[in-house]
Short mmCIF file of C-alpha atoms and ligand atoms in Angstrom, two decimals:
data_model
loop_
_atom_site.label_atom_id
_atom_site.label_comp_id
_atom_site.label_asym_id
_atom_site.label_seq_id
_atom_site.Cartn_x
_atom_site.Cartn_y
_atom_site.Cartn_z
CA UNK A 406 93.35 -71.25 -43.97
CA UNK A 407 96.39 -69.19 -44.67
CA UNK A 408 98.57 -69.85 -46.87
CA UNK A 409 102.40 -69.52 -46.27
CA UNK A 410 104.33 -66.53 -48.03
CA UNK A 411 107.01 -69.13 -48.93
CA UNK A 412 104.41 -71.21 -50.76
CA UNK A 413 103.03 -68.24 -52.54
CA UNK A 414 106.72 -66.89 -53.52
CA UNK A 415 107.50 -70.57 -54.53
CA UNK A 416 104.82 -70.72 -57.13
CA UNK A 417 105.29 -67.05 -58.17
CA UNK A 418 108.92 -67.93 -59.25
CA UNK A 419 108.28 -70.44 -61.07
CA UNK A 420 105.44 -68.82 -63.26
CA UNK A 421 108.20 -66.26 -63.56
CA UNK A 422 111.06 -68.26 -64.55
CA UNK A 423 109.29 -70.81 -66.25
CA UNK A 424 107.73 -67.76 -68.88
CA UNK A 425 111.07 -65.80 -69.00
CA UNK A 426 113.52 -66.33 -71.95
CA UNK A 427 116.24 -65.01 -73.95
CA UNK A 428 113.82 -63.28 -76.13
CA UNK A 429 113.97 -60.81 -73.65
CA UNK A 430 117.06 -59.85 -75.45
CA UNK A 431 115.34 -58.24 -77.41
CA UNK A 432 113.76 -56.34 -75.54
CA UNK A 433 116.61 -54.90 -73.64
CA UNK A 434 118.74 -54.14 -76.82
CA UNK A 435 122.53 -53.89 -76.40
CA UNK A 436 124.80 -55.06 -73.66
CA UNK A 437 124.88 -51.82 -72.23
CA UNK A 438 121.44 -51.65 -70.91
CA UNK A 439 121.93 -55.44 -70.61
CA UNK A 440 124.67 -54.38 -67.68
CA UNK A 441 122.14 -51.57 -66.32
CA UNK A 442 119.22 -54.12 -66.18
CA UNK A 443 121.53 -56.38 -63.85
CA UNK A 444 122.83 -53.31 -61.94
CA UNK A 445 126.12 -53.81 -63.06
CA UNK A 446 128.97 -51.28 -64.86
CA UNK A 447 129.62 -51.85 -67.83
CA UNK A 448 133.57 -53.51 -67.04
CA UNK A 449 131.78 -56.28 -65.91
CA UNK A 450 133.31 -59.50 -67.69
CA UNK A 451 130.76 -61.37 -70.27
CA UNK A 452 131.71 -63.68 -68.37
CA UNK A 453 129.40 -62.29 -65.36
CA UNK A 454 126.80 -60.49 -67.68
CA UNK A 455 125.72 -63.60 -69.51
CA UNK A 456 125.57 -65.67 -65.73
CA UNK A 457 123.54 -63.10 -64.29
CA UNK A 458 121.07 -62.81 -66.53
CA UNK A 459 118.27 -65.21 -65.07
CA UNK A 460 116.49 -65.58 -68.13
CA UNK A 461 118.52 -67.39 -70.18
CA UNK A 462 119.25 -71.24 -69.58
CA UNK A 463 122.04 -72.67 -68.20
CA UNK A 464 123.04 -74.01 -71.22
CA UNK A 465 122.84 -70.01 -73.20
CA UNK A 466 124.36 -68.85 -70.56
CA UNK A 467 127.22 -70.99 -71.29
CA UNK A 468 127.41 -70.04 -75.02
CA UNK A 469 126.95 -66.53 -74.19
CA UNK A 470 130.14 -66.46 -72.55
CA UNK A 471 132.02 -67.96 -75.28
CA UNK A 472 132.61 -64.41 -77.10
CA UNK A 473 132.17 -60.80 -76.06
CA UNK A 474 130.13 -59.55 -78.75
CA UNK A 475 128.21 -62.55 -79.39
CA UNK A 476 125.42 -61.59 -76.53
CA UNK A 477 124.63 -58.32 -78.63
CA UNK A 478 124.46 -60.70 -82.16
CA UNK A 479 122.11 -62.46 -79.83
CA UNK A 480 119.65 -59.47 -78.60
CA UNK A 481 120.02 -58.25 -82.12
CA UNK A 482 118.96 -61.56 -83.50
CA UNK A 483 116.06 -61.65 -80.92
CA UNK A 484 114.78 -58.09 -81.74
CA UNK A 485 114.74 -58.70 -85.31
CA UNK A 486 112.56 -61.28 -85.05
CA UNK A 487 109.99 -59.55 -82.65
CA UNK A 488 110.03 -56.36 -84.86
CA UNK A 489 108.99 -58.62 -88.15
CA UNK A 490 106.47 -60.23 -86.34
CA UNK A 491 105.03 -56.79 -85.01
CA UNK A 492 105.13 -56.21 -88.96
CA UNK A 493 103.32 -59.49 -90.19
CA UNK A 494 101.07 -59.27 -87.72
CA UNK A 495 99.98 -55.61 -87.48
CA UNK A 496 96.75 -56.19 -90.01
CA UNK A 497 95.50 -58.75 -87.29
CA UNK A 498 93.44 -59.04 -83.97
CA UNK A 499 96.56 -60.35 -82.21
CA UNK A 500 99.29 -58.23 -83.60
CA UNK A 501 101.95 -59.58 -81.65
CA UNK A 502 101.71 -57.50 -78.73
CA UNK A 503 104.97 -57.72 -76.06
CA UNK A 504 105.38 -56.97 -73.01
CA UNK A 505 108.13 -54.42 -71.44
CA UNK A 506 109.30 -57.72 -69.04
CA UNK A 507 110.98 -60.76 -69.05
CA UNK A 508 108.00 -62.79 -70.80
CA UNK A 509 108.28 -60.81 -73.39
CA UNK A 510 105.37 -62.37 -75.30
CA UNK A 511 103.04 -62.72 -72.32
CA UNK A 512 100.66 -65.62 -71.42
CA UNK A 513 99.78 -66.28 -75.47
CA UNK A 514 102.82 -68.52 -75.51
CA UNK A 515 101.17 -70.93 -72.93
CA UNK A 516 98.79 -71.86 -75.67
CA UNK A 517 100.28 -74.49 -78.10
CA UNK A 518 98.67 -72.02 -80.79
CA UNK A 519 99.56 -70.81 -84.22
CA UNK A 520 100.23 -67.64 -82.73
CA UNK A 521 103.39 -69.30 -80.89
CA UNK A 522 104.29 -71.82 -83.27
CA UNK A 523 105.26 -68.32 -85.84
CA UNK A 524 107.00 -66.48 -82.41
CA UNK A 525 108.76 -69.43 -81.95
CA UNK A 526 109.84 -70.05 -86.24
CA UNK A 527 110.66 -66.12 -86.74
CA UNK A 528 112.92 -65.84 -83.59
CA UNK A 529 114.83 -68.89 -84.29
CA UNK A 530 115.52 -67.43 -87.85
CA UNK A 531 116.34 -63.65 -86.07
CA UNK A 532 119.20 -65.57 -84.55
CA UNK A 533 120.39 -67.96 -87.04
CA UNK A 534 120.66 -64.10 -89.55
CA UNK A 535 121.96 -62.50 -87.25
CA UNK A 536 124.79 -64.83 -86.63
CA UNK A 537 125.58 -65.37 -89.92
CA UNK A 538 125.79 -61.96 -90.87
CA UNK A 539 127.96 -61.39 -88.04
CA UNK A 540 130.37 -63.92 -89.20
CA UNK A 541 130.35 -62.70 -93.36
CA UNK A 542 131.17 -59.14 -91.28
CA UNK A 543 134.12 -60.44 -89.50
CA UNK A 544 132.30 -59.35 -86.18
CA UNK A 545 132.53 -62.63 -84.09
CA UNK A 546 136.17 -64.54 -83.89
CA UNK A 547 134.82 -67.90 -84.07
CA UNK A 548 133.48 -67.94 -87.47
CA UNK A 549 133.70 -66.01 -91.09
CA UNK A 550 132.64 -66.83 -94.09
CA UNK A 551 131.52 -70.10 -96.16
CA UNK A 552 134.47 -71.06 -98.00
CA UNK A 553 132.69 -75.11 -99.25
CA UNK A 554 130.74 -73.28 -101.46
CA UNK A 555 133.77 -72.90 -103.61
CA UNK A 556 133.88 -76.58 -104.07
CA UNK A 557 130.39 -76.15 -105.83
CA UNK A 558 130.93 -76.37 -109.54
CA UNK A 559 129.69 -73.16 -111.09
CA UNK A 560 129.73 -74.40 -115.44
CA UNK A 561 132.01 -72.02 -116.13
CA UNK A 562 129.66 -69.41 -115.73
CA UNK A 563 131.09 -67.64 -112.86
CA UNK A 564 133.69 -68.05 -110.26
CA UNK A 565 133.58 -68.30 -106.63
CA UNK A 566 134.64 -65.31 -104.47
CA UNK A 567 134.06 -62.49 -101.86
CA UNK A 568 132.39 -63.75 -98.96
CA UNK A 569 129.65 -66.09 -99.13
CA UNK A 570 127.11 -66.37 -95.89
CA UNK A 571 127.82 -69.22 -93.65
CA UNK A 572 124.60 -70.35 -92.87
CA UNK A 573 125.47 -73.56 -91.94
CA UNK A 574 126.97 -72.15 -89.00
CA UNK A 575 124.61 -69.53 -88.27
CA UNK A 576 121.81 -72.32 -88.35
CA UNK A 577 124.14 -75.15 -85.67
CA UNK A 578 124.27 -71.74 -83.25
CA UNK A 579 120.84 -71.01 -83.58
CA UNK A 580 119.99 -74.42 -82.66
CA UNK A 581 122.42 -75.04 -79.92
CA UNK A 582 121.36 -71.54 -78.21
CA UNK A 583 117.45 -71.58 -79.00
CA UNK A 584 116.51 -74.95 -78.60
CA UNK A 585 118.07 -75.85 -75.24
CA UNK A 586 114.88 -73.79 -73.91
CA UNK A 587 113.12 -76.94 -74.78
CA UNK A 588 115.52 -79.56 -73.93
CA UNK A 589 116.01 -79.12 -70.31
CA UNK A 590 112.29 -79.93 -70.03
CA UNK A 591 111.03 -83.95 -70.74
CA UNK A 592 110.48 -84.20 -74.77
CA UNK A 593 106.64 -83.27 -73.72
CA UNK A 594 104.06 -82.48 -76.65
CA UNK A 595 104.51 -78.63 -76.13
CA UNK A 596 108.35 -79.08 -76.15
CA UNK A 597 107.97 -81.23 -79.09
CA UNK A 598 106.06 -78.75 -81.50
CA UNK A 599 108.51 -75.76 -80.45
CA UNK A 600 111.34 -77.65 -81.65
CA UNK A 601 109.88 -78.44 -84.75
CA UNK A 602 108.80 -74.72 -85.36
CA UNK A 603 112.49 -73.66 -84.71
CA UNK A 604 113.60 -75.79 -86.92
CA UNK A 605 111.28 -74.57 -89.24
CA UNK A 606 112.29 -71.18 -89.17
CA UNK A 607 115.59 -72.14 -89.80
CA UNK A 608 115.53 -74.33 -92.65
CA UNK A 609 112.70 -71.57 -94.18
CA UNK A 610 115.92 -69.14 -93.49
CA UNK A 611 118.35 -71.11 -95.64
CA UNK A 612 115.98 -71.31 -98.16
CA UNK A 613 115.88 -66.78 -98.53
CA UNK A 614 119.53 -66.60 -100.06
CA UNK A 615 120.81 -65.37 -103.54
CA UNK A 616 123.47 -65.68 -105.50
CA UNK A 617 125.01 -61.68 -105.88
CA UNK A 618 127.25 -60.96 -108.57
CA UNK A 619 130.11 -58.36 -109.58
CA UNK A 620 131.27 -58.22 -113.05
CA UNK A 621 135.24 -57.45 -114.14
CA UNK A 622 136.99 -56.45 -117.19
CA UNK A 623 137.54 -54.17 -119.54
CA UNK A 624 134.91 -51.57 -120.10
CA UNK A 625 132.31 -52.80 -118.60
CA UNK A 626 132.62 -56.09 -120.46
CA UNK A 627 131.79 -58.90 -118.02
CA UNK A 628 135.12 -61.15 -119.13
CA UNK A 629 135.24 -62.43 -115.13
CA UNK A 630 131.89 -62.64 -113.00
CA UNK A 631 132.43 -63.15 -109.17
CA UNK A 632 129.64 -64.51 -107.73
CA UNK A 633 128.97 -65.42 -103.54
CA UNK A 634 126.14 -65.67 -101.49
CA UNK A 635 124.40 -63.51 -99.55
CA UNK A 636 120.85 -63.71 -97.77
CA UNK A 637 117.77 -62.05 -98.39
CA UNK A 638 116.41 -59.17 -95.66
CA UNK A 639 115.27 -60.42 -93.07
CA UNK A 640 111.94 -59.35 -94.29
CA UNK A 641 111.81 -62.32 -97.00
CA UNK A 642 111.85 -64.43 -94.00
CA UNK A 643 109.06 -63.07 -92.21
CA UNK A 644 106.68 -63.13 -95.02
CA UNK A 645 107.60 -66.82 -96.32
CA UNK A 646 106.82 -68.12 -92.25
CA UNK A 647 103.80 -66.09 -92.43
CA UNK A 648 103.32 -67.75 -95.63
CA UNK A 649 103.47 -71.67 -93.38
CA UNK A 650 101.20 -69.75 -89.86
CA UNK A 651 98.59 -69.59 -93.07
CA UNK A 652 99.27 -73.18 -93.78
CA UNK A 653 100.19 -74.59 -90.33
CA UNK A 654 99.03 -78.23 -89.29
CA UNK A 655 97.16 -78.97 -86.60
CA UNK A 656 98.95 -82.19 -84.81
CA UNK A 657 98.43 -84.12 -82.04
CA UNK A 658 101.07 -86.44 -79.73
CA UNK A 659 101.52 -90.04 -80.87
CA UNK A 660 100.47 -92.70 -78.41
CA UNK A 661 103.81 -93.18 -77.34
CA UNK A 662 104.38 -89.61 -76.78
CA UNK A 663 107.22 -89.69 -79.32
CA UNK A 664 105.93 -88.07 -82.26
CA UNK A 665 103.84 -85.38 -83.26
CA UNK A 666 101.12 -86.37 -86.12
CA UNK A 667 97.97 -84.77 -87.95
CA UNK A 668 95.07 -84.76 -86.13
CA UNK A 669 93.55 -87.05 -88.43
CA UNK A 670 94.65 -89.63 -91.10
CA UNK A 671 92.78 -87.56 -94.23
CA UNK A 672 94.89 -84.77 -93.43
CA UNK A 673 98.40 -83.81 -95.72
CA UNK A 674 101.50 -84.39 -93.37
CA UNK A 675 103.18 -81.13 -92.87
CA UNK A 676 107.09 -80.97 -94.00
CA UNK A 677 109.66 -80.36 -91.64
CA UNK A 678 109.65 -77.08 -93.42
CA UNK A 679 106.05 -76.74 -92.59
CA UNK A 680 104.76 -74.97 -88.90
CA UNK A 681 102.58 -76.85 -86.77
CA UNK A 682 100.54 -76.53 -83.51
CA UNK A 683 98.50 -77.82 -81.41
CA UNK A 684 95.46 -75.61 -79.73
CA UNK A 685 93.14 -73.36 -81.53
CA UNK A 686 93.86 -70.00 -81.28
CA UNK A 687 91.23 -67.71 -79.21
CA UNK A 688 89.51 -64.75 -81.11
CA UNK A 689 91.51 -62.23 -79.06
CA UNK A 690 88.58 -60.22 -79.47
CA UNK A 691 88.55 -59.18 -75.49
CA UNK A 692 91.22 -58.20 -73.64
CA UNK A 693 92.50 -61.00 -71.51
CA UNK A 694 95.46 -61.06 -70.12
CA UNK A 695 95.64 -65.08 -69.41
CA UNK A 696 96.38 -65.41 -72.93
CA UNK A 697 98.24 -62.24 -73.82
CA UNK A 698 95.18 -60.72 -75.49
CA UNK A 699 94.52 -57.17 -75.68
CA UNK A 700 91.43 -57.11 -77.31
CA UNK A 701 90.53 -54.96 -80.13
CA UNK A 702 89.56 -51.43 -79.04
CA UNK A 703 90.82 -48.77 -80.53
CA UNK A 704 91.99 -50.35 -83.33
CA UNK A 705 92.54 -49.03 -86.17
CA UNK A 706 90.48 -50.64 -89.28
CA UNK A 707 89.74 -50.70 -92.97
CA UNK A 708 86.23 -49.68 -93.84
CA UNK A 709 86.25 -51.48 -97.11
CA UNK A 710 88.04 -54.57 -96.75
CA UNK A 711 86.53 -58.07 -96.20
CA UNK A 712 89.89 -59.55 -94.54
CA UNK A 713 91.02 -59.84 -91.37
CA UNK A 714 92.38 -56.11 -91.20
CA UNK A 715 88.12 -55.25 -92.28
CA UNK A 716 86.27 -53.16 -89.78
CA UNK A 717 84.01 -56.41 -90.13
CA UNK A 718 86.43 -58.94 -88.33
CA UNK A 719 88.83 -57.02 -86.57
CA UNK A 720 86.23 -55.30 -84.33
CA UNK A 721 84.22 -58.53 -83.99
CA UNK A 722 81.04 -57.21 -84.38
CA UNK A 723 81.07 -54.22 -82.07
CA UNK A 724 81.12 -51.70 -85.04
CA UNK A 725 83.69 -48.71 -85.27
CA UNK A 726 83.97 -45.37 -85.18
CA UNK A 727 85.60 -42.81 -88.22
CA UNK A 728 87.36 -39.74 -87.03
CA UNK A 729 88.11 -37.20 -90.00
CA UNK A 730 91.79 -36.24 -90.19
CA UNK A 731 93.38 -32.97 -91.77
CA UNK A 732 97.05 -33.78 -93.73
CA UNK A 733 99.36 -30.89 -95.05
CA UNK A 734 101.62 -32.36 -98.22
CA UNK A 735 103.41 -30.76 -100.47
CA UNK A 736 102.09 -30.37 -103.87
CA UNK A 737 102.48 -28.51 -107.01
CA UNK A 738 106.17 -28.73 -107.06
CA UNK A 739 108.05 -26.08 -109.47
CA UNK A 740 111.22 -26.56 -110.61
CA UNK A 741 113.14 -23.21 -110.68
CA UNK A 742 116.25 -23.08 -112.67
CA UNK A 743 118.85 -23.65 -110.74
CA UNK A 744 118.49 -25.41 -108.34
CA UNK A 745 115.52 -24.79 -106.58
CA UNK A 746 111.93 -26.14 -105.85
CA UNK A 747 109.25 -24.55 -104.69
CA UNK A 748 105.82 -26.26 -103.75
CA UNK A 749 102.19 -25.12 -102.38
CA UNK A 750 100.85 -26.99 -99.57
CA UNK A 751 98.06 -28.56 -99.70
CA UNK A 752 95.34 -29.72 -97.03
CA UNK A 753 93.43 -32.81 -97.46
CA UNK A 754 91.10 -35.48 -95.86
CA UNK A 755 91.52 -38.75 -94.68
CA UNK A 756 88.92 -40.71 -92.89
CA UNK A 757 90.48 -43.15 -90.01
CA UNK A 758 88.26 -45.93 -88.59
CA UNK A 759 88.43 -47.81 -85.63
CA UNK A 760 87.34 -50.58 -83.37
CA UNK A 761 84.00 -49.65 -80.47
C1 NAG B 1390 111.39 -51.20 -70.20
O1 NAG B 1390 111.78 -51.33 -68.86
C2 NAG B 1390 113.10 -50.88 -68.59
C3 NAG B 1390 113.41 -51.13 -67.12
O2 NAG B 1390 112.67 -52.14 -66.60
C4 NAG B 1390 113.20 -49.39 -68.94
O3 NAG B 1390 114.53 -48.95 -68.72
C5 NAG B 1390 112.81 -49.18 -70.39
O4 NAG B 1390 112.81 -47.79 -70.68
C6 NAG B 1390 111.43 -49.76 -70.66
N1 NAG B 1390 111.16 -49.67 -72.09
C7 NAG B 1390 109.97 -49.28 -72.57
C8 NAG B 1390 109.86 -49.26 -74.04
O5 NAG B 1390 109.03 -48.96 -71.86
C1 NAG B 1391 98.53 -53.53 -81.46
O1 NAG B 1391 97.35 -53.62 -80.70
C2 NAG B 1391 97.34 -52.82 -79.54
C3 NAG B 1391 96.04 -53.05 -78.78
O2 NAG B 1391 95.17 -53.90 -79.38
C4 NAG B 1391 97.51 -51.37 -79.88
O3 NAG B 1391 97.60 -50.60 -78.71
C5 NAG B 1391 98.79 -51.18 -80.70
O4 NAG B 1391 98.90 -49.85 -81.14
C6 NAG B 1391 98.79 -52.12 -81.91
N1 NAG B 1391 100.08 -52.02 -82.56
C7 NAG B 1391 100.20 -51.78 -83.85
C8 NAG B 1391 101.58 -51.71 -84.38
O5 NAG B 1391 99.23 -51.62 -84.58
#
């Protein structure tokens, strides 16, 4: 039996469409290669960039457009957060591998996996920072910086000023923007545990801040301290939601399909600050492209260590291979009076192992 083309382009859409998202972003960078990608110049109104771009939701498309530089806060936002999971992940079979297309993550976001539940937690932070920093920067119109904070009391130990971080705000945007992805469909199981990781990521966010402080007076004496606050880099983030994918719950979907809850009564119910999933992850041991896998060739491993970045685990078994390498440094620097150094070079060995 043939099968129509319009059949086969029907279901090839919507695998397409129903994978692509605004993390693409990130991918894409600024708004000028944004304008490229859609084939238009770049005097087209935001107006027009943020409705053409078929990856976002109706719903981001229409925030988007609120503000001309907010779709670049966005893809900034976006690439943050699929650069630090490149970095938590790099010791790891699966080290968060994208794709150059509008998926982005590939198929390992169809699985309701740990693996998704961080991509889903560390992007909804990206956003939520990189709004607020826009804001304390004066770089978007519709927001600035958190002036409630002076309300706080302080015991007389410093005063309020500068420009403290609205996070508040940063966090309402991130949820408006990220999590209408998930509204649009029915509150399913999948939909449910994505919102809860975005939220997640965003209260884990508020959570990275200090308190920064300048001193004033006479002499270095510290008669007036001016305090505000200001959040951590982004890294701080990353590692404290790597911190909950160590820690993440496995849940199930109540029987009214209303809640998600552990998988069993014995088991600790995760905070709202907690990740959770819902599928095992596979062993991404073999490249497979049905769940975004790459397998583990070729990587590189450590000889001597028994975790997860070990030849042991990360080549599953197959063994590896050690190439020597040569490295010129500098060495034996001499300080020459004045003002100049002058060093040998030296050659040395380094052993490199990887995956079979
Ligand atoms: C990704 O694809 C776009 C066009 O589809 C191209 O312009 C860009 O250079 C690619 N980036 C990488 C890193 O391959
Ligand atoms: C991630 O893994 C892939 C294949 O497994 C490899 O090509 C790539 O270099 C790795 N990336 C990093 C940053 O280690």
């Amino acid at each position: 039996m043939e099968v129509p083309v319009f059949l086969v382009w029907i279901v090839l859409c919507n695998i397409q469409l129903s994978l692509a998202s605004w993390w693409y972003l990130g991918v894409l960078g600024t708004s000028a290669s944004l304008s490229r990608d859609t084939r238009q110049t770049s005097s087209v109104s935001v107006n027009e960039m943020c409705n053409n771009s078929p990856y976002l939701e109706p719903r981001q498309r229409e925030l988007c457009a609120k503000e001309k530089r907010l779709i670049d806060v966005i893809s900034a936002g976006a690439s943050m957060g699929i650069e630090e999971c490149k970095h938590q992940f790099s010791g790891r079979r699966w080290n968060c591998t994208t794709f150059n297309n509008t998926d982005v993550f590939g198929n390992v976001i169809k699985i309701k996996s740990r693996e998704t539940a961080y991509i889903y937690s560390i992007s909804s932070a990206g956003v939520m920072y990189s709004v607020t920093r826009a804001c304390a920067q004066g770089t978007l119109i519709g927001c600035g910086c958190d002036d409630s904070v002076r309300k706080q009391g302080t015991e007389g130990k410093f005063e309020w000023g500068g420009c403290s971080e609205n996070l508040q705000y940063g966090a309402k945007f991130s949820e408006e923007f990220v999590d209408s992805k998930e509204q649009i469909q029915d509150r399913n199981e999948f939909g449910l545990m994505n919102l809860w990781n975005n939220k997640a990521g965003r209260l884990i966010a508020r959570k990275q801040v200090d308190l920064v402080c300048k001193c004033h007076g006479v002499s270095g004496s510290c008669s007036v301290k001016i305090c505000w606050r200001k959040m951590r880099p982004f890294r701080a983030i990353g590692s404290a939601l790597k911190e909950k994918f160590d820690g993440a719950s496995l849940m199930k979907i109540n029987k009214r399909g209303s809640k998600l809850r552990p998988i069993s009564k014995d088991m600790k119910r995760p905070t709202r600050k907690d990740l959770v999933y819902l599928e095992n992850s596979p062993d991404f041991c073999e490249p497979n492209l049905a769940y975004g896998s790459l397998g583990t060739r070729g990587r590189e491993c450590k000889k001597d260590s028994y975790g997860l970045d070990g030849c042991n685990l990360m080549c599953c078994g197959r063994g590896y291979y050690t190439i020597v390498k040569e490295f010129t440094e500098d060495c034996d620097c001499k300080f020459f009076w004045c003002c100049r150094v002058e060093c040998q070079k030296c050659r040395h060995v380094k052993e490199l192992h990887y995956c079979n």
